Short mmCIF file of C-alpha atoms in Angstrom, two decimals:
data_model
loop_
_atom_site.label_atom_id
_atom_site.label_comp_id
_atom_site.label_asym_id
_atom_site.label_seq_id
_atom_site.Cartn_x
_atom_site.Cartn_y
_atom_site.Cartn_z
CA ASP A 658 -7.91 8.57 13.77
CA GLY A 659 -5.70 5.57 14.55
CA GLY A 660 -3.40 3.92 12.11
CA ILE A 661 0.08 3.16 10.87
CA THR A 662 2.06 5.64 8.84
CA GLN A 663 5.16 5.07 6.76
CA SER A 664 7.21 7.73 5.11
CA PRO A 665 8.17 8.46 2.48
CA LYS A 666 5.98 6.60 -0.02
CA TYR A 667 8.76 6.55 -2.62
CA LEU A 668 12.47 6.74 -1.88
CA PHE A 669 15.46 6.82 -4.18
CA ARG A 670 19.02 6.30 -3.01
CA LYS A 671 22.41 5.79 -4.55
CA GLU A 672 24.12 2.48 -4.16
CA GLY A 673 26.33 2.35 -1.06
CA GLN A 674 24.22 4.75 1.00
CA ASN A 675 22.38 3.80 4.16
CA VAL A 676 18.71 4.79 4.27
CA THR A 677 16.20 4.81 7.15
CA LEU A 678 12.51 4.08 6.62
CA SER A 679 10.03 5.48 9.11
CA CYS A 680 7.13 3.59 10.71
CA GLU A 681 4.84 5.13 13.31
CA GLN A 682 1.64 3.76 14.87
CA ASN A 683 -0.89 5.28 17.25
CA LEU A 684 -2.86 2.08 17.82
CA ASN A 685 -1.12 1.41 21.15
CA HIS A 686 0.08 -1.92 19.75
CA ASP A 687 2.93 -3.69 21.50
CA ALA A 688 4.25 -5.61 18.50
CA MET A 689 5.65 -4.18 15.27
CA TYR A 690 7.09 -5.84 12.16
CA TRP A 691 9.01 -5.07 8.99
CA TYR A 692 8.46 -7.03 5.79
CA ARG A 693 9.97 -6.89 2.35
CA GLN A 694 8.01 -7.70 -0.80
CA ASP A 695 9.56 -8.27 -4.22
CA PRO A 696 7.54 -8.38 -7.46
CA GLY A 697 5.40 -11.49 -7.68
CA GLN A 698 6.54 -12.75 -4.29
CA GLY A 699 5.09 -13.01 -0.84
CA LEU A 700 6.02 -10.97 2.21
CA ARG A 701 9.25 -11.89 3.94
CA LEU A 702 9.89 -10.92 7.57
CA ILE A 703 12.95 -8.77 8.20
CA TYR A 704 12.71 -7.87 11.89
CA TYR A 705 10.03 -7.79 14.54
CA SER A 706 9.62 -6.33 18.00
CA GLN A 707 7.19 -7.57 20.60
CA ILE A 708 7.98 -4.91 23.19
CA VAL A 709 9.86 -1.64 23.54
CA ASN A 710 13.67 -1.96 23.66
CA ASP A 711 13.57 -5.52 22.32
CA PHE A 712 13.56 -6.91 18.78
CA GLN A 713 14.35 -10.17 16.96
CA LYS A 714 15.66 -11.05 13.54
CA GLY A 715 13.22 -12.40 11.00
CA ASP A 716 14.00 -14.59 8.00
CA ILE A 717 16.04 -12.04 6.02
CA ALA A 718 17.68 -9.69 8.56
CA GLU A 719 21.12 -9.49 6.91
CA GLY A 720 21.89 -5.97 5.73
CA TYR A 721 19.16 -4.37 7.85
CA SER A 722 19.00 -2.85 11.34
CA VAL A 723 16.16 -1.61 13.55
CA SER A 724 15.53 0.13 16.86
CA ARG A 725 12.53 0.24 19.17
CA GLU A 726 13.10 3.09 21.61
CA LYS A 727 9.44 4.10 21.71
CA LYS A 728 6.29 2.02 21.55
CA GLU A 729 4.98 4.08 18.63
CA SER A 730 8.04 3.93 16.42
CA PHE A 731 10.01 1.15 14.69
CA PRO A 732 12.42 2.58 12.10
CA LEU A 733 14.24 0.32 9.65
CA THR A 734 17.70 1.11 8.30
CA VAL A 735 18.71 -0.45 5.01
CA THR A 736 22.48 -0.55 5.09
CA SER A 737 24.99 -0.69 2.25
CA ALA A 738 25.55 -4.33 3.16
CA GLN A 739 22.13 -5.27 1.78
CA LYS A 740 22.88 -6.70 -1.69
CA ASN A 741 19.49 -6.12 -3.34
CA PRO A 742 17.73 -3.33 -1.44
CA THR A 743 15.27 -2.28 -4.15
CA ALA A 744 11.86 -3.52 -2.95
CA PHE A 745 8.52 -2.59 -1.40
CA TYR A 746 8.88 -2.32 2.39
CA LEU A 747 5.87 -2.82 4.64
CA CYS A 748 5.54 -2.10 8.32
CA ALA A 749 2.83 -3.74 10.44
CA SER A 750 1.68 -3.79 14.04
CA SER A 751 -0.46 -6.01 16.23
CA GLY A 752 -1.87 -5.83 19.72
CA GLY A 753 -5.00 -5.26 21.74
CA GLY A 754 -5.31 -8.96 22.58
CA THR A 755 -5.28 -10.22 18.99
CA ASP A 756 -2.53 -11.43 16.65
CA THR A 757 -4.03 -9.73 13.62
CA GLN A 758 -1.42 -7.59 11.92
CA TYR A 759 -2.37 -4.25 10.37
CA PHE A 760 -0.17 -2.74 7.72
CA GLY A 761 1.05 0.73 6.88
CA PRO A 762 0.89 1.99 3.27
CA GLY A 763 4.44 0.90 2.50
CA THR A 764 7.62 2.55 1.17
CA ARG A 765 8.92 1.71 -2.28
CA LEU A 766 12.71 1.94 -2.18
CA THR A 767 14.72 2.14 -5.37
CA VAL A 768 18.49 2.03 -5.22
CA LEU A 769 20.16 3.47 -8.30
CA GLY B 1272 9.21 -24.95 9.57
CA GLN B 1273 6.27 -23.60 7.62
CA ASN B 1274 5.19 -24.33 4.06
CA ILE B 1275 2.23 -22.60 2.43
CA ASP B 1276 0.90 -23.29 -1.05
CA GLN B 1277 -1.56 -21.22 -3.06
CA PRO B 1278 -2.32 -21.10 -6.79
CA THR B 1279 -0.39 -18.32 -8.48
CA GLU B 1280 -3.17 -16.87 -10.62
CA MET B 1281 -6.92 -17.22 -11.12
CA THR B 1282 -9.42 -15.58 -13.44
CA ALA B 1283 -13.15 -15.26 -12.85
CA THR B 1284 -16.10 -13.39 -14.30
CA GLU B 1285 -17.90 -10.47 -12.69
CA GLY B 1286 -20.87 -11.71 -10.68
CA ALA B 1287 -19.50 -15.24 -10.33
CA ILE B 1288 -18.17 -17.14 -7.31
CA VAL B 1289 -14.50 -18.03 -6.91
CA GLN B 1290 -12.71 -20.23 -4.38
CA ILE B 1291 -9.05 -19.59 -3.57
CA ASN B 1292 -7.34 -22.51 -1.86
CA CYS B 1293 -4.46 -22.57 0.60
CA THR B 1294 -2.68 -25.61 1.99
CA TYR B 1295 -0.19 -25.35 4.81
CA GLN B 1296 2.23 -27.37 6.86
CA THR B 1297 3.26 -25.93 10.22
CA SER B 1298 5.06 -27.21 13.28
CA GLY B 1299 2.33 -25.67 15.43
CA PHE B 1300 -1.01 -24.11 14.60
CA ASN B 1301 -2.36 -20.82 15.91
CA GLY B 1302 -4.91 -19.97 13.26
CA LEU B 1303 -4.88 -18.87 9.63
CA PHE B 1304 -5.20 -15.38 8.19
CA TRP B 1305 -6.38 -14.12 4.81
CA TYR B 1306 -5.35 -10.71 3.49
CA GLN B 1307 -6.26 -8.82 0.32
CA GLN B 1308 -3.60 -6.78 -1.46
CA HIS B 1309 -4.32 -4.50 -4.41
CA ALA B 1310 -1.42 -3.82 -6.74
CA GLY B 1311 1.02 -1.33 -5.24
CA GLU B 1312 -0.82 -1.15 -1.95
CA ALA B 1313 -0.51 -2.67 1.52
CA PRO B 1314 -2.33 -5.87 2.51
CA THR B 1315 -5.64 -5.43 4.32
CA PHE B 1316 -7.01 -7.96 6.79
CA LEU B 1317 -9.92 -10.12 5.61
CA SER B 1318 -10.35 -13.01 8.03
CA TYR B 1319 -8.88 -15.12 10.79
CA ASN B 1320 -9.85 -18.76 11.33
CA VAL B 1321 -8.72 -20.75 14.34
CA LEU B 1322 -11.50 -23.36 14.52
CA ASP B 1323 -12.71 -25.73 11.80
CA GLY B 1324 -15.60 -24.61 9.68
CA LEU B 1325 -16.88 -21.77 7.58
CA GLU B 1326 -16.97 -18.14 8.68
CA GLU B 1327 -18.99 -15.75 6.60
CA LYS B 1328 -18.41 -12.02 6.37
CA GLY B 1329 -20.54 -10.39 3.71
CA ARG B 1330 -19.50 -11.48 0.22
CA PHE B 1331 -16.37 -13.15 1.62
CA SER B 1332 -16.24 -16.43 3.52
CA SER B 1333 -13.27 -18.37 4.83
CA PHE B 1334 -13.10 -22.09 5.59
CA LEU B 1335 -10.61 -24.05 7.67
CA SER B 1336 -9.88 -27.75 8.12
CA ARG B 1337 -7.07 -28.21 10.62
CA SER B 1338 -6.86 -31.98 10.13
CA LYS B 1339 -6.28 -31.50 6.40
CA GLY B 1340 -4.06 -28.42 6.67
CA TYR B 1341 -6.41 -26.68 4.27
CA SER B 1342 -8.25 -23.41 3.97
CA TYR B 1343 -10.13 -21.57 1.28
CA LEU B 1344 -11.42 -18.07 0.71
CA LEU B 1345 -14.76 -17.88 -1.07
CA LEU B 1346 -15.70 -14.69 -2.88
CA LYS B 1347 -19.31 -14.32 -4.05
CA GLU B 1348 -20.91 -11.86 -6.46
CA LEU B 1349 -17.53 -10.89 -7.79
CA GLN B 1350 -16.90 -7.25 -8.57
CA MET B 1351 -14.15 -5.66 -10.64
CA LYS B 1352 -12.68 -4.15 -7.48
CA ASP B 1353 -12.04 -7.69 -6.18
CA SER B 1354 -9.16 -7.97 -8.66
CA ALA B 1355 -6.22 -8.23 -6.25
CA SER B 1356 -3.81 -10.67 -4.70
CA TYR B 1357 -5.08 -12.80 -1.83
CA LEU B 1358 -2.50 -13.83 0.74
CA CYS B 1359 -2.78 -16.76 3.10
CA ALA B 1360 -0.70 -16.53 6.30
CA VAL B 1361 -0.09 -18.69 9.35
CA PRO B 1362 1.65 -17.99 12.63
CA PRO B 1363 4.35 -20.48 13.58
CA GLY B 1364 4.78 -21.58 17.18
CA THR B 1365 5.31 -17.98 18.27
CA ALA B 1366 1.90 -16.53 17.53
CA SER B 1367 2.94 -12.95 16.89
CA LYS B 1368 4.92 -13.79 13.75
CA LEU B 1369 3.31 -14.60 10.42
CA THR B 1370 4.56 -16.67 7.50
CA PHE B 1371 2.90 -15.61 4.24
CA GLY B 1372 2.20 -17.62 1.13
CA THR B 1373 3.21 -16.07 -2.20
CA GLY B 1374 -0.40 -15.05 -2.82
CA THR B 1375 -2.99 -15.75 -5.50
CA ARG B 1376 -3.52 -13.01 -8.06
CA LEU B 1377 -7.21 -12.87 -8.97
CA GLN B 1378 -8.35 -11.12 -12.11
CA VAL B 1379 -12.06 -10.38 -12.47
CA THR B 1380 -13.22 -9.93 -16.05
CA LEU B 1381 -16.44 -8.67 -17.63
#
């Protein structure tokens, strides 16, 4: 049963703490992406990776970091430098000869 | 750069037909995607158009005109479960990235 998983679904953190969001896929996709969505707004690209051990900044990378040590995994760390971290975070992947991106269920992060 | 415009909100009646428009300006063109997103959930893929014309997939159809920088999503026989946001997205020159519009929130009423 192939797909993309994100955990946890809801996450609460205190201001000033770093937090890491998990994203795993078993679709054998080469490319993975992280987006942020704020209420009433579209998706904004944070980071993306087209191949293992390589990643590029998206439109709003400041205050975030990622790693891509395995093809299946693309964790996102929200650092204390991110000014407004409360948002809905979505991970996606693409591959298999198409550019269609498929999304995980998302993690809703609330910083108190 | 990329610029994508969609209406913010639309309302339609159950059983009716609704057309959701999307206009775009891109430095390069590698196709156009439509996604559906229910409140609080992840987007799900609906369609991908790379050539001009209409592509039909059940109750949903998507149209593209590359010369006009224009696409629309047509939903027929509307059902209450179609109440969702519909996102238009285009890849810039690097095809693997997507730039999303802000989405059109569709409310289906009785």
